[in-house]
Amino acid sequence: MIKINNLVKNFGKIEVLKNISTTIEEGSVVAIIGPSGSGKSTFLRCMNLLESPTSGEIFINHDEITDPKIDMMKIRENVGMVFQHFHLFPHMSVLENITYAPINVKGISKNEAMKIADDLLDKIGLKDKANVYPPQLSGGQKQRVAIARALAMQPNIMLFDEPTSALDPEMVKEVLDVMKSLAHTGMTMIIVTHEMGFAKEVADRILFLDEGKLIEDANPVEFFSSPKTERASSFLEKVL
Ligand code: ADP
Ligand code: MG
């Protein structure tokens, strides 16, 4: 579903992503792990063109999204993203947050958008918050709404950039539970996370980045029990 060939991203003179190549299969859940500054966010952001790659190719469903002629909006409709700091529209209700892009970007009817939102609110356990504004929500509730908002576009792929890093500890589980049930629906998910327990339990694959290089690509059992590189072992020693 996603194929990445020799992806390089530079910011000025700094090479942030160094020749990354990988393939991500449809329906798989991939966790991206690595030290701060290793390029995890940049890597994720290249997959929906929030950053434009310096060189290399990215294919999503056989479309080359790095082709300069590509319709970027169409790609983004298909690739949902959830950020560390939610990025909800504070002046819109929960329901408006969820229905805004389906109606105004995708152009579906208000009725249909409401139906999708209603169903999503049910799934994230926030049906009673439809008419509340984001400032009235807890961090965990905000992040669940942000996930529902991304899902309302009915994407094929969901990207998560440290979705629980900004949350108080007692709210982490409710967000991970929503992600876990999404994983069970067969959604293709790529998740930057420091939640090692979650990665171990839910991911099919772990990609370990260090200094802009993809240095391990393994299944979770292998990665957590016997990492191949010294760099990954010393990272795991610190975080586990
Ligand atoms: P991670 O998410 O793993 O912490 P990032 O992808 O955010 O890493 O950043 C990787 C490197 O790229 C860091 O050195 C960071 O300072 C740099 N970087 C990220 N975004 C920009 C930017 N917009 N301009 C310049 N440097 C950036
Ligand atoms: Mg980051």
mmCIF file of N, CA and C in Angstrom, residues 158-223:
data_model
loop_
_atom_site.group_PDB
_atom_site.id
_atom_site.type_symbol
_atom_site.label_atom_id
_atom_site.label_comp_id
_atom_site.label_asym_id
_atom_site.label_seq_id
_atom_site.Cartn_x
_atom_site.Cartn_y
_atom_site.Cartn_z
ATOM 1 N N MET A 158 -3.899 5.802 8.306
ATOM 2 C CA MET A 158 -3.890 6.758 9.415
ATOM 3 C C MET A 158 -2.472 6.889 9.967
ATOM 4 N N LEU A 159 -2.029 8.136 10.088
ATOM 5 C CA LEU A 159 -0.720 8.430 10.654
ATOM 6 C C LEU A 159 -0.920 9.052 12.034
ATOM 7 N N PHE A 160 -0.149 8.600 13.000
ATOM 8 C CA PHE A 160 -0.253 9.144 14.362
ATOM 9 C C PHE A 160 1.138 9.594 14.806
ATOM 10 N N ASP A 161 1.260 10.859 15.183
ATOM 11 C CA ASP A 161 2.564 11.345 15.660
ATOM 12 C C ASP A 161 2.516 11.557 17.171
ATOM 13 N N GLU A 162 3.012 10.608 17.911
ATOM 14 C CA GLU A 162 3.003 10.652 19.382
ATOM 15 C C GLU A 162 1.657 11.105 19.947
ATOM 16 N N PRO A 163 0.616 10.349 19.627
ATOM 17 C CA PRO A 163 -0.733 10.792 19.999
ATOM 18 C C PRO A 163 -0.991 10.845 21.496
ATOM 19 N N THR A 164 -0.163 10.198 22.293
ATOM 20 C CA THR A 164 -0.429 10.208 23.736
ATOM 21 C C THR A 164 0.637 10.953 24.537
ATOM 22 N N SER A 165 1.612 11.541 23.844
ATOM 23 C CA SER A 165 2.728 12.169 24.570
ATOM 24 C C SER A 165 2.334 13.413 25.352
ATOM 25 N N ALA A 166 1.256 14.070 24.925
ATOM 26 C CA ALA A 166 0.873 15.303 25.619
ATOM 27 C C ALA A 166 -0.199 15.056 26.682
ATOM 28 N N LEU A 167 -0.516 13.789 26.912
ATOM 29 C CA LEU A 167 -1.638 13.489 27.807
ATOM 30 C C LEU A 167 -1.183 13.173 29.229
ATOM 31 N N ASP A 168 -2.048 13.515 30.188
ATOM 32 C CA ASP A 168 -1.807 13.051 31.552
ATOM 33 C C ASP A 168 -1.881 11.530 31.548
ATOM 34 N N PRO A 169 -1.081 10.905 32.405
ATOM 35 C CA PRO A 169 -0.977 9.437 32.375
ATOM 36 C C PRO A 169 -2.328 8.719 32.424
ATOM 37 N N GLU A 170 -3.265 9.241 33.196
ATOM 38 C CA GLU A 170 -4.530 8.495 33.337
ATOM 39 C C GLU A 170 -5.386 8.566 32.074
ATOM 40 N N MET A 171 -4.980 9.385 31.095
ATOM 41 C CA MET A 171 -5.776 9.499 29.867
ATOM 42 C C MET A 171 -5.177 8.751 28.688
ATOM 43 N N VAL A 172 -4.000 8.214 28.910
ATOM 44 C CA VAL A 172 -3.304 7.530 27.811
ATOM 45 C C VAL A 172 -4.098 6.306 27.351
ATOM 46 N N LYS A 173 -4.611 5.561 28.315
ATOM 47 C CA LYS A 173 -5.256 4.283 27.969
ATOM 48 C C LYS A 173 -6.493 4.462 27.085
ATOM 49 N N GLU A 174 -7.305 5.464 27.400
ATOM 50 C CA GLU A 174 -8.540 5.640 26.634
ATOM 51 C C GLU A 174 -8.229 5.933 25.160
ATOM 52 N N VAL A 175 -7.113 6.611 24.917
ATOM 53 C CA VAL A 175 -6.727 6.914 23.529
ATOM 54 C C VAL A 175 -6.133 5.672 22.864
ATOM 55 N N LEU A 176 -5.278 4.972 23.602
ATOM 56 C CA LEU A 176 -4.694 3.747 23.040
ATOM 57 C C LEU A 176 -5.788 2.705 22.757
ATOM 58 N N ASP A 177 -6.818 2.678 23.609
ATOM 59 C CA ASP A 177 -7.907 1.719 23.376
ATOM 60 C C ASP A 177 -8.652 2.017 22.073
ATOM 61 N N VAL A 178 -8.863 3.304 21.799
ATOM 62 C CA VAL A 178 -9.513 3.680 20.530
ATOM 63 C C VAL A 178 -8.621 3.261 19.350
ATOM 64 N N MET A 179 -7.329 3.463 19.494
ATOM 65 C CA MET A 179 -6.394 3.085 18.421
ATOM 66 C C MET A 179 -6.344 1.573 18.238
ATOM 67 N N LYS A 180 -6.409 0.873 19.365
ATOM 68 C CA LYS A 180 -6.372 -0.579 19.302
ATOM 69 C C LYS A 180 -7.602 -1.104 18.555
ATOM 70 N N SER A 181 -8.769 -0.536 18.857
ATOM 71 C CA SER A 181 -9.945 -1.062 18.158
ATOM 72 C C SER A 181 -9.912 -0.674 16.680
ATOM 73 N N LEU A 182 -9.313 0.465 16.384
ATOM 74 C CA LEU A 182 -9.144 0.835 14.972
ATOM 75 C C LEU A 182 -8.213 -0.156 14.261
ATOM 76 N N ALA A 183 -7.164 -0.549 14.948
ATOM 77 C CA ALA A 183 -6.238 -1.535 14.370
ATOM 78 C C ALA A 183 -6.968 -2.835 14.057
ATOM 79 N N HIS A 184 -7.908 -3.192 14.914
ATOM 80 C CA HIS A 184 -8.654 -4.436 14.699
ATOM 81 C C HIS A 184 -9.609 -4.365 13.516
ATOM 82 N N THR A 185 -9.927 -3.156 13.047
ATOM 83 C CA THR A 185 -10.787 -3.045 11.862
ATOM 84 C C THR A 185 -9.989 -3.252 10.575
ATOM 85 N N GLY A 186 -8.668 -3.366 10.694
ATOM 86 C CA GLY A 186 -7.861 -3.581 9.490
ATOM 87 C C GLY A 186 -7.317 -2.301 8.874
ATOM 88 N N MET A 187 -7.456 -1.191 9.587
ATOM 89 C CA MET A 187 -6.897 0.075 9.091
ATOM 90 C C MET A 187 -5.377 -0.022 9.009
ATOM 91 N N THR A 188 -4.815 0.534 7.951
ATOM 92 C CA THR A 188 -3.361 0.654 7.861
ATOM 93 C C THR A 188 -2.950 1.822 8.750
ATOM 94 N N MET A 189 -2.079 1.547 9.719
ATOM 95 C CA MET A 189 -1.730 2.589 10.690
ATOM 96 C C MET A 189 -0.214 2.693 10.845
ATOM 97 N N ILE A 190 0.263 3.921 10.875
ATOM 98 C CA ILE A 190 1.680 4.155 11.128
ATOM 99 C C ILE A 190 1.750 5.094 12.326
ATOM 100 N N ILE A 191 2.396 4.623 13.364
ATOM 101 C CA ILE A 191 2.292 5.296 14.660
ATOM 102 C C ILE A 191 3.675 5.583 15.228
ATOM 103 N N VAL A 192 3.984 6.859 15.386
ATOM 104 C CA VAL A 192 5.188 7.231 16.129
ATOM 105 C C VAL A 192 4.797 7.220 17.597
ATOM 106 N N THR A 193 5.491 6.443 18.373
ATOM 107 C CA THR A 193 5.078 6.336 19.779
ATOM 108 C C THR A 193 6.241 6.005 20.700
ATOM 109 N N HIS A 194 6.071 6.444 21.961
ATOM 110 C CA HIS A 194 7.007 6.032 23.005
ATOM 111 C C HIS A 194 6.343 5.021 23.935
ATOM 112 N N GLU A 195 5.127 4.604 23.563
ATOM 113 C CA GLU A 195 4.408 3.608 24.376
ATOM 114 C C GLU A 195 4.864 2.221 23.947
ATOM 115 N N MET A 196 5.903 1.730 24.601
ATOM 116 C CA MET A 196 6.501 0.467 24.165
ATOM 117 C C MET A 196 5.555 -0.724 24.359
ATOM 118 N N GLY A 197 4.779 -0.692 25.446
ATOM 119 C CA GLY A 197 3.836 -1.785 25.692
ATOM 120 C C GLY A 197 2.814 -1.877 24.573
ATOM 121 N N PHE A 198 2.314 -0.726 24.168
ATOM 122 C CA PHE A 198 1.336 -0.658 23.087
ATOM 123 C C PHE A 198 1.954 -1.145 21.772
ATOM 124 N N ALA A 199 3.154 -0.670 21.481
ATOM 125 C CA ALA A 199 3.831 -1.067 20.238
ATOM 126 C C ALA A 199 4.019 -2.578 20.192
ATOM 127 N N LYS A 200 4.407 -3.112 21.326
ATOM 128 C CA LYS A 200 4.659 -4.550 21.408
ATOM 129 C C LYS A 200 3.377 -5.350 21.176
ATOM 130 N N GLU A 201 2.289 -4.841 21.761
ATOM 131 C CA GLU A 201 1.029 -5.572 21.696
ATOM 132 C C GLU A 201 0.313 -5.400 20.353
ATOM 133 N N VAL A 202 0.325 -4.185 19.816
ATOM 134 C CA VAL A 202 -0.559 -3.890 18.683
ATOM 135 C C VAL A 202 0.163 -3.882 17.330
ATOM 136 N N ALA A 203 1.440 -3.491 17.332
ATOM 137 C CA ALA A 203 2.106 -3.343 16.031
ATOM 138 C C ALA A 203 2.472 -4.694 15.418
ATOM 139 N N ASP A 204 2.436 -4.739 14.094
ATOM 140 C CA ASP A 204 2.926 -5.914 13.365
ATOM 141 C C ASP A 204 4.417 -5.781 13.106
ATOM 142 N N ARG A 205 4.853 -4.519 13.089
ATOM 143 C CA ARG A 205 6.240 -4.253 12.735
ATOM 144 C C ARG A 205 6.750 -3.033 13.474
ATOM 145 N N ILE A 206 8.026 -3.049 13.775
ATOM 146 C CA ILE A 206 8.667 -1.893 14.400
ATOM 147 C C ILE A 206 9.729 -1.363 13.442
ATOM 148 N N LEU A 207 9.676 -0.066 13.193
ATOM 149 C CA LEU A 207 10.771 0.583 12.464
ATOM 150 C C LEU A 207 11.524 1.435 13.479
ATOM 151 N N PHE A 208 12.824 1.221 13.570
ATOM 152 C CA PHE A 208 13.624 2.005 14.513
ATOM 153 C C PHE A 208 14.487 2.990 13.729
ATOM 154 N N LEU A 209 14.297 4.276 14.010
ATOM 155 C CA LEU A 209 15.070 5.326 13.329
ATOM 156 C C LEU A 209 16.135 5.865 14.266
ATOM 157 N N ASP A 210 17.289 6.115 13.714
ATOM 158 C CA ASP A 210 18.343 6.776 14.481
ATOM 159 C C ASP A 210 19.102 7.704 13.546
ATOM 160 N N GLU A 211 19.190 8.963 13.924
ATOM 161 C CA GLU A 211 19.894 9.974 13.125
ATOM 162 C C GLU A 211 19.495 9.934 11.650
ATOM 163 N N GLY A 212 18.189 9.816 11.423
ATOM 164 C CA GLY A 212 17.682 9.886 10.060
ATOM 165 C C GLY A 212 17.821 8.620 9.255
ATOM 166 N N LYS A 213 18.336 7.566 9.904
ATOM 167 C CA LYS A 213 18.466 6.294 9.181
ATOM 168 C C LYS A 213 17.509 5.262 9.769
ATOM 169 N N LEU A 214 16.967 4.459 8.874
ATOM 170 C CA LEU A 214 16.137 3.340 9.324
ATOM 171 C C LEU A 214 17.088 2.193 9.636
ATOM 172 N N ILE A 215 17.337 1.953 10.928
ATOM 173 C CA ILE A 215 18.369 0.963 11.234
ATOM 174 C C ILE A 215 17.832 -0.388 11.679
ATOM 175 N N GLU A 216 16.528 -0.448 12.030
ATOM 176 C CA GLU A 216 15.950 -1.773 12.283
ATOM 177 C C GLU A 216 14.538 -1.812 11.735
ATOM 178 N N ASP A 217 14.181 -2.960 11.216
ATOM 179 C CA ASP A 217 12.835 -3.199 10.707
ATOM 180 C C ASP A 217 12.529 -4.636 11.105
ATOM 181 N N ALA A 218 11.748 -4.791 12.165
ATOM 182 C CA ALA A 218 11.606 -6.133 12.737
ATOM 183 C C ALA A 218 10.203 -6.329 13.283
ATOM 184 N N ASN A 219 9.851 -7.573 13.564
ATOM 185 C CA ASN A 219 8.581 -7.768 14.269
ATOM 186 C C ASN A 219 8.822 -7.470 15.748
ATOM 187 N N PRO A 220 7.737 -7.094 16.467
ATOM 188 C CA PRO A 220 7.909 -6.618 17.844
ATOM 189 C C PRO A 220 8.612 -7.624 18.762
ATOM 190 N N VAL A 221 8.301 -8.897 18.616
ATOM 191 C CA VAL A 221 8.917 -9.888 19.501
ATOM 192 C C VAL A 221 10.435 -9.857 19.336
ATOM 193 N N GLU A 222 10.838 -9.885 18.079
ATOM 194 C CA GLU A 222 12.269 -9.825 17.751
ATOM 195 C C GLU A 222 12.897 -8.520 18.275
ATOM 196 N N PHE A 223 12.231 -7.414 17.953
ATOM 197 C CA PHE A 223 12.807 -6.115 18.286
ATOM 198 C C PHE A 223 12.984 -5.936 19.786
#
